[in-house]
CSV table of N, CA and C and ligand atoms in Angstrom, one decimal:
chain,number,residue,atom,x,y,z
A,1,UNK,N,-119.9,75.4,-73.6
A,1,UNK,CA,-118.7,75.9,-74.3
A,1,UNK,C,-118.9,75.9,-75.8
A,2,UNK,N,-118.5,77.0,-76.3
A,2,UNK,CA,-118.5,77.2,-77.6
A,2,UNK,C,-117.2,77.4,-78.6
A,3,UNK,N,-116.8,76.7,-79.9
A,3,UNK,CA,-115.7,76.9,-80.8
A,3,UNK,C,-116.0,77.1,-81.7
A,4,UNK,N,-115.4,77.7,-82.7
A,4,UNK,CA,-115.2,78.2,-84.1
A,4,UNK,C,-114.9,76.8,-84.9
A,5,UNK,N,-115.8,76.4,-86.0
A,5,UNK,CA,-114.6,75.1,-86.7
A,5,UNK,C,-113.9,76.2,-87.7
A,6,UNK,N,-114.4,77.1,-88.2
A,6,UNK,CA,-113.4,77.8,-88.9
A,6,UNK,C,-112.7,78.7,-88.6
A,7,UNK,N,-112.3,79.0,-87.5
A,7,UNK,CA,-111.2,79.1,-86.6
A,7,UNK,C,-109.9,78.2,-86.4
A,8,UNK,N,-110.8,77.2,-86.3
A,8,UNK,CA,-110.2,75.8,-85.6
A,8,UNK,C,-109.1,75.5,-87.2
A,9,UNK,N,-110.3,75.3,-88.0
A,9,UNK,CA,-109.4,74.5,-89.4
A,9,UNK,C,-108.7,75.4,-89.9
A,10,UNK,N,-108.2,76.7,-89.5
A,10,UNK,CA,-107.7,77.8,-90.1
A,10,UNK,C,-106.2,78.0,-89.0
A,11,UNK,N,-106.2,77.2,-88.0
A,11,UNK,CA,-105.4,77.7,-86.9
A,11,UNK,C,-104.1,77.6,-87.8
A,12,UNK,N,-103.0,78.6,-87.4
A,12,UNK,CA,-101.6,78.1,-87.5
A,12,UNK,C,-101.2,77.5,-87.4
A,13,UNK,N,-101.4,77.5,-85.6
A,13,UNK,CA,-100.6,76.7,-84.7
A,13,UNK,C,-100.9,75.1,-84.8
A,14,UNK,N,-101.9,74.2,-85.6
A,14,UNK,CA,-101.9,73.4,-86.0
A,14,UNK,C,-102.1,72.7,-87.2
A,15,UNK,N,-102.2,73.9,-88.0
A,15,UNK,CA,-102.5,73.5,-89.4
A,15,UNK,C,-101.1,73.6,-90.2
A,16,UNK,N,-99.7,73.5,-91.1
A,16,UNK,CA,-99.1,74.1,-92.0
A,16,UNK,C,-99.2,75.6,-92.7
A,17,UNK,N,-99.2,76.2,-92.9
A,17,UNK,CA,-99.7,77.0,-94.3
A,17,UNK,C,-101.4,77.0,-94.4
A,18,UNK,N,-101.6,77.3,-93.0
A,18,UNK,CA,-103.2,76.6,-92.8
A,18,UNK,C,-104.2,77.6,-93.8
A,19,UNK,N,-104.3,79.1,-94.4
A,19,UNK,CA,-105.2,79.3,-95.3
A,19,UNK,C,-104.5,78.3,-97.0
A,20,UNK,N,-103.9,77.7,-96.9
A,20,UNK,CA,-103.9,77.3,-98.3
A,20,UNK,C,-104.6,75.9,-98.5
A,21,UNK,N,-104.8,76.1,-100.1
A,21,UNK,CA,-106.0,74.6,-100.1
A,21,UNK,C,-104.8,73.5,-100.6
A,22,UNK,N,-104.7,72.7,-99.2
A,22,UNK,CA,-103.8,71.5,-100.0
A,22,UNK,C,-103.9,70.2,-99.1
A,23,UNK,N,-104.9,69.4,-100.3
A,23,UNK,CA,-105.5,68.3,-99.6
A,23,UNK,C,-104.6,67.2,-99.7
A,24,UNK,N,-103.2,67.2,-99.9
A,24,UNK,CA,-102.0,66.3,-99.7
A,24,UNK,C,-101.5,66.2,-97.9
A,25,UNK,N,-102.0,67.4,-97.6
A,25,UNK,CA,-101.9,67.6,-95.7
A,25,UNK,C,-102.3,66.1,-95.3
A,26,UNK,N,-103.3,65.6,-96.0
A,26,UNK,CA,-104.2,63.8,-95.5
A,26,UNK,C,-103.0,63.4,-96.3
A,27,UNK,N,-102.4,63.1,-96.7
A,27,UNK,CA,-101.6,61.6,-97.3
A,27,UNK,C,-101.5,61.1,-96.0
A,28,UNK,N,-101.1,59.8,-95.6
A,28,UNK,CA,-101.0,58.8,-94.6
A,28,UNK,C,-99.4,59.6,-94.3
A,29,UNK,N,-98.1,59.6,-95.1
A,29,UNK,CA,-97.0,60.0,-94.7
A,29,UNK,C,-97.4,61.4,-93.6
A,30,UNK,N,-98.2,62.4,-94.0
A,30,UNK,CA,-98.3,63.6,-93.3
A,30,UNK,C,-99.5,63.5,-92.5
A,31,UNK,N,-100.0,62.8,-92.5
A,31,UNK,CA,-101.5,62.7,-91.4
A,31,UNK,C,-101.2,62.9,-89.5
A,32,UNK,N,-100.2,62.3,-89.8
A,32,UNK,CA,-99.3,62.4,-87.9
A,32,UNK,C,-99.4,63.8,-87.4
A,33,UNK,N,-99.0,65.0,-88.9
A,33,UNK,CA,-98.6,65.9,-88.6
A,33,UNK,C,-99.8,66.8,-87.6
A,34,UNK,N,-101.0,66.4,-88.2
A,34,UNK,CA,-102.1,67.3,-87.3
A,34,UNK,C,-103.0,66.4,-86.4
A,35,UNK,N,-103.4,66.6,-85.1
A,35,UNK,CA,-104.1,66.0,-84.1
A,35,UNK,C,-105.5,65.2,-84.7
A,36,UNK,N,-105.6,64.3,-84.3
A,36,UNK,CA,-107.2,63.8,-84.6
A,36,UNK,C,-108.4,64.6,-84.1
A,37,UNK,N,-107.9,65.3,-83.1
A,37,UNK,CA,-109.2,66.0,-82.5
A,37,UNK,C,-108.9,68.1,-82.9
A,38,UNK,N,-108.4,67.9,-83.7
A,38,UNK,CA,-108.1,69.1,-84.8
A,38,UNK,C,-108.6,69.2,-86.0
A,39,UNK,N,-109.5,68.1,-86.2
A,39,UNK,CA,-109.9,68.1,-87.9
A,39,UNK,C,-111.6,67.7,-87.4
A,40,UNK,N,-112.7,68.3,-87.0
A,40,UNK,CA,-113.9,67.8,-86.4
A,40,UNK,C,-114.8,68.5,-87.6
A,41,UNK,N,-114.7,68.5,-89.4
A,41,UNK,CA,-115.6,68.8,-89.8
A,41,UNK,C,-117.4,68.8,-89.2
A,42,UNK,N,-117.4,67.9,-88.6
A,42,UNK,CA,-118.9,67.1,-88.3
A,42,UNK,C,-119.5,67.8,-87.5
A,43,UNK,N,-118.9,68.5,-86.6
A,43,UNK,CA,-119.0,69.5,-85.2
A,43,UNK,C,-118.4,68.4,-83.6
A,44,UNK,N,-118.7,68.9,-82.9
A,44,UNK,CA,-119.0,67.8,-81.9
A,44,UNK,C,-119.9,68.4,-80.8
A,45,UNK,N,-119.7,67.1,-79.9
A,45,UNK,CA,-120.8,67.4,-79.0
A,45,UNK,C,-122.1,66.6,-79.4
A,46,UNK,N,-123.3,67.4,-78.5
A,46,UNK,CA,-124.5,66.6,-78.5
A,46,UNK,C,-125.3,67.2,-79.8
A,47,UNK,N,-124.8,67.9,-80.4
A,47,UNK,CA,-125.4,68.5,-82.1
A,47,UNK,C,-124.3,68.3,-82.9
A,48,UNK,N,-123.8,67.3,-82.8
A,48,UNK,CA,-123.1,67.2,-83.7
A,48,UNK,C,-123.5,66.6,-84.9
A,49,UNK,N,-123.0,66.2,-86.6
A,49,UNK,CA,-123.6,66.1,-87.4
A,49,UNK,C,-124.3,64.7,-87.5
A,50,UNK,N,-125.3,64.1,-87.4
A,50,UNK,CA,-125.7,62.8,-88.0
A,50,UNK,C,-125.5,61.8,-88.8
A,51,UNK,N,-125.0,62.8,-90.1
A,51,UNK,CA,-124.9,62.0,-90.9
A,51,UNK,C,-123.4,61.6,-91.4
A,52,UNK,N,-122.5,61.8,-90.4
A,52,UNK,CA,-120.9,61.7,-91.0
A,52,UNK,C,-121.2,60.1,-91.3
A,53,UNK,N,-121.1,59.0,-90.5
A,53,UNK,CA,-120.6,58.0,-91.0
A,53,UNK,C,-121.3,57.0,-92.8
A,54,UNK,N,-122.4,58.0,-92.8
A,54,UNK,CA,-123.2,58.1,-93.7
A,54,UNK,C,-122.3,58.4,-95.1
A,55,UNK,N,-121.4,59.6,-94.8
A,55,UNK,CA,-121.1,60.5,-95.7
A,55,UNK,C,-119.3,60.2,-96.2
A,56,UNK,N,-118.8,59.6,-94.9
A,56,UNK,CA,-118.0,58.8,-95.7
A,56,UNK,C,-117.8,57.7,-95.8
A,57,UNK,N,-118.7,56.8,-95.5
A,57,UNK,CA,-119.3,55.6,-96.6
A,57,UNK,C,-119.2,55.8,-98.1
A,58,UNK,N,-120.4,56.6,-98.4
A,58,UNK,CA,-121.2,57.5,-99.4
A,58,UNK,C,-119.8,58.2,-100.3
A,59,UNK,N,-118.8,58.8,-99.7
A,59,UNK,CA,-117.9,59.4,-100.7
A,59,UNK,C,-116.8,58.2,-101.1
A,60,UNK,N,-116.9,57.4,-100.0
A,60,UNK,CA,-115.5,56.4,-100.1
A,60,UNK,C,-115.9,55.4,-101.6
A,61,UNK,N,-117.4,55.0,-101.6
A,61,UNK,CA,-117.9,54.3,-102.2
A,61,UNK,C,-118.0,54.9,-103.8
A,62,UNK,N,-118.4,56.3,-103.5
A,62,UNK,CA,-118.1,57.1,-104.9
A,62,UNK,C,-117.1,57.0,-105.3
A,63,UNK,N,-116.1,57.7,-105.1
A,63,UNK,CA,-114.8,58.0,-105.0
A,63,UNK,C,-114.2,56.2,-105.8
A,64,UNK,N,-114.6,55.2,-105.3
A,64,UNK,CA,-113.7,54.0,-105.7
A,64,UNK,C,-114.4,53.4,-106.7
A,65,UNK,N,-115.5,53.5,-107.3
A,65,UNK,CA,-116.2,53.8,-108.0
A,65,UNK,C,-115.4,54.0,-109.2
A,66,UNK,N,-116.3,56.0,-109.4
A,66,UNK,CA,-115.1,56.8,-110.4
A,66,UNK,C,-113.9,56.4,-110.6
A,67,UNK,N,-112.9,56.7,-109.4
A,67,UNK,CA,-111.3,56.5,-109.7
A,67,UNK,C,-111.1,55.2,-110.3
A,68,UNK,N,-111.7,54.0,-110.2
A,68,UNK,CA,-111.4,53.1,-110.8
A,68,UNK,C,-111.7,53.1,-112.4
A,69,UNK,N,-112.9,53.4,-112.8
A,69,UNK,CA,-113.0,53.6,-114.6
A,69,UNK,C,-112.2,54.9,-115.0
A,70,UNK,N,-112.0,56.2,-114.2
A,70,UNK,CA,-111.6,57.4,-114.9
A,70,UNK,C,-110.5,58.1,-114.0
A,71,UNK,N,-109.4,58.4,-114.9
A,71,UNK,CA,-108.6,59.4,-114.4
A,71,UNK,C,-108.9,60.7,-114.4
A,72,UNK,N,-108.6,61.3,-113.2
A,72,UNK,CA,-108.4,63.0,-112.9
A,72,UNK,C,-107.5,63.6,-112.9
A,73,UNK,N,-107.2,64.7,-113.6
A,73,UNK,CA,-106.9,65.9,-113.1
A,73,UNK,C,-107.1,67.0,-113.2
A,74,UNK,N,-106.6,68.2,-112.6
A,74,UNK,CA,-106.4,69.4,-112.7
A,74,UNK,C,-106.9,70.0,-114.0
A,75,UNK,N,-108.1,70.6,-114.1
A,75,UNK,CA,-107.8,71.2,-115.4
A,75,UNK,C,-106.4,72.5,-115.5
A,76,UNK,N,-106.0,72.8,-116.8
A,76,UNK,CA,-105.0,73.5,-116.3
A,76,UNK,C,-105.2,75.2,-116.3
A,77,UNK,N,-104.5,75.8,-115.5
A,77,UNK,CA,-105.5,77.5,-115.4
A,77,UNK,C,-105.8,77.8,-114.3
A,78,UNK,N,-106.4,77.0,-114.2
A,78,UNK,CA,-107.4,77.3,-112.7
A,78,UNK,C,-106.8,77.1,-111.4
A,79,UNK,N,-106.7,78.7,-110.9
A,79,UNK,CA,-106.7,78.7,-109.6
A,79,UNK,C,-107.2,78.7,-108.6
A,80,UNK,N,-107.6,77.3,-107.3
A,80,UNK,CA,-108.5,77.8,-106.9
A,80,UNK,C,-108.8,78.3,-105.9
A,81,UNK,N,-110.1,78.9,-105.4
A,81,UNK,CA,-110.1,80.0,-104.5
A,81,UNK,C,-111.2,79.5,-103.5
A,82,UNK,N,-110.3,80.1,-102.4
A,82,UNK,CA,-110.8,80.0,-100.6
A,82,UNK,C,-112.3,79.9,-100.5
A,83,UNK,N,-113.3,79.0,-100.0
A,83,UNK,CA,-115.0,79.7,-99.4
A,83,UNK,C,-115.0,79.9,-98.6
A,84,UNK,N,-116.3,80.6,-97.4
A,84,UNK,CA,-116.5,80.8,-96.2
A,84,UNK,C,-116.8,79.5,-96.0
A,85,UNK,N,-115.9,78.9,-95.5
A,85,UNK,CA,-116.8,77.3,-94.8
A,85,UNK,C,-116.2,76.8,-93.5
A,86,UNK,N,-116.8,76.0,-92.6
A,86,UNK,CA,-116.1,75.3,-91.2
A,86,UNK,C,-114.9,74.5,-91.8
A,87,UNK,N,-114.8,74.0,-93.2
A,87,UNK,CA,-113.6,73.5,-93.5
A,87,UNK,C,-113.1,74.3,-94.8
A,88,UNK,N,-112.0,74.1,-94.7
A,88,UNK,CA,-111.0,74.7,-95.7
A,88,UNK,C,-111.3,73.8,-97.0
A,89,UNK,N,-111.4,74.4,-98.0
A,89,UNK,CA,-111.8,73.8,-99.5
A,89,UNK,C,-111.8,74.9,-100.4
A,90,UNK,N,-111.7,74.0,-101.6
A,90,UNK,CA,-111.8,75.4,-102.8
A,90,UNK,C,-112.9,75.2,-103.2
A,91,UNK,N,-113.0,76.2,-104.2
A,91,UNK,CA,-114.3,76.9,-104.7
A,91,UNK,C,-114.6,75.9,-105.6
A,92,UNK,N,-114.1,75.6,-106.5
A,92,UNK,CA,-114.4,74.5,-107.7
A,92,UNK,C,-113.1,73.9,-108.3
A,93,UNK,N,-113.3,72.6,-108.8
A,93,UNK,CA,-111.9,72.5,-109.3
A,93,UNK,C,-112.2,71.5,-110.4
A,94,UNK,N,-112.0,72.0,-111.7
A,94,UNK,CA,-112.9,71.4,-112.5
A,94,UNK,C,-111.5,70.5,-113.5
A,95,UNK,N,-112.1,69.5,-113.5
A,95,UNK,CA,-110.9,68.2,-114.0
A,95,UNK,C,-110.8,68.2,-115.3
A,96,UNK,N,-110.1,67.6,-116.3
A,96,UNK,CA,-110.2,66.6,-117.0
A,96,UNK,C,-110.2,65.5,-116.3
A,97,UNK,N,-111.4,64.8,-117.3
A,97,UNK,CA,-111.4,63.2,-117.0
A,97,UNK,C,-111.4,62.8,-118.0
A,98,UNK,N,-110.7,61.3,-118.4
A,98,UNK,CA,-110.2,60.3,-118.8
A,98,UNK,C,-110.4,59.1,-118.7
A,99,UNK,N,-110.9,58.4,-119.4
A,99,UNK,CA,-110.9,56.8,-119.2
A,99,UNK,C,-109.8,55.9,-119.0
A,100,UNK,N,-109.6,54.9,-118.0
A,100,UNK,CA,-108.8,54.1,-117.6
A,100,UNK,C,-108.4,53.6,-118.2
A,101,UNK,N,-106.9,52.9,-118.9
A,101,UNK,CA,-107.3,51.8,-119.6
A,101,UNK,C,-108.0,50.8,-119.7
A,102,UNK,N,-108.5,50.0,-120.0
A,102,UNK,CA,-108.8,48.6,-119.6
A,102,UNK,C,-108.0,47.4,-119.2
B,1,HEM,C1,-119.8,66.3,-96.1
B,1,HEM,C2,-121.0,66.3,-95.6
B,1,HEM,C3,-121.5,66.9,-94.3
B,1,HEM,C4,-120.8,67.8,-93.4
B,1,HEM,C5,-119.4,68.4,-93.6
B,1,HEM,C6,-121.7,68.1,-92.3
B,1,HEM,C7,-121.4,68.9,-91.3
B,1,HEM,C8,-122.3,69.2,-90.3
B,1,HEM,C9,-122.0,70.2,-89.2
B,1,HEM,C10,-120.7,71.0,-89.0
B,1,HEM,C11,-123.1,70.2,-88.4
B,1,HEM,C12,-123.2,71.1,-87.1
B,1,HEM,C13,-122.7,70.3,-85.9
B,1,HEM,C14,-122.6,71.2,-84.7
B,1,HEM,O1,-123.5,72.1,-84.5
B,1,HEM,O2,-121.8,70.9,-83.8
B,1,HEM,C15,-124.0,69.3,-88.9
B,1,HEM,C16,-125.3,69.1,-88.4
B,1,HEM,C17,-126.2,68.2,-88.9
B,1,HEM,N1,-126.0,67.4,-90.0
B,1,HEM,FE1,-124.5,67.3,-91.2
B,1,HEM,N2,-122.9,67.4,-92.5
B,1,HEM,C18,-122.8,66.7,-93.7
B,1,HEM,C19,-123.7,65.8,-94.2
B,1,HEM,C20,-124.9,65.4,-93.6
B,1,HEM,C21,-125.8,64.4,-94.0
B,1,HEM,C22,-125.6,63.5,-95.3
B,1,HEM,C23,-126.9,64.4,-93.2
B,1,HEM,C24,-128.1,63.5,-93.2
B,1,HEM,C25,-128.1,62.3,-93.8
B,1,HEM,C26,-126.6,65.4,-92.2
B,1,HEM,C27,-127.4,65.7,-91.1
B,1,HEM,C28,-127.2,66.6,-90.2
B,1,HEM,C29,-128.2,67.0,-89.1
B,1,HEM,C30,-129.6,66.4,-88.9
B,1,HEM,C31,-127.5,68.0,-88.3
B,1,HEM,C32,-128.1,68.7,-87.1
B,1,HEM,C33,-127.8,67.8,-85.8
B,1,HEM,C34,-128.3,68.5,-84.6
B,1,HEM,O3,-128.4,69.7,-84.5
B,1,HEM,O4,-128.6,67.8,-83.6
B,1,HEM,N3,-125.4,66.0,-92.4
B,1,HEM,N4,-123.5,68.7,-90.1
């Protein structure tokens, strides 16, 4: 059997407003809203990807990292725009960053 993930992460019927890029969809309040086995970046099956639990280790560990010395956000302007990918993401989204207080 064969699926589309970019089909899949594009569906209506389970996504909100599914072509738009809005990664507040994950907050914990809205996470209920879409199925666990509706979000399969990785692929699945017996080719599925290797290195996920690698990769969010790897970003969690970045991510807490960074966010702890520097704030982000939005530079302002910039709109961002759709790629071809198995998951929905923008094209670039370039921040200001900021140092934390101490
Ligand atoms: C955000 C990062 C990544 C994403 C979204 C991702 C996604 C994917 C996807 C969608 C596939 C195809 C699965 C399928 O055909 O069903 C794949 C395959 C694969 N990925 Fe990743 N991947 C990521 C990072 C990595 C990393 C860090 C490694 C290695 C350390 C890796 C190693 C592989 C390998 C070897 C395959 C082929 C598996 C096979 O055909 O048996 N990937 N990945």
């Amino acid at each position: 059997m064969g699926f589309s993930l970019y089909a899949l992460h594009r569906d209506p019927g389970v996504y909100a407003d599914a072509d738009r890029f809005d990664p507040d969809r994950w907050l914990p309040e809205r996470r209920g809203e879409i199925a666990r086995t509706a979000y399969v970046p990785f692929g699945a099956g017996n080719r599925k990807c290797i290195g996920d639990a690698f990769v969010y280790t790897e970003a969690t560990i970045a991510l807490a990292t960074i966010l702890s010395r520097w704030s982000l956000r939005p530079a302002p302007g910039h709109v961002p725009k759709e790629v071809a990918s198995a998951v929905a993401h923008a094209d670039l989204m370039p921040m200001v960053v900021t140092p934390r207080d101490a």
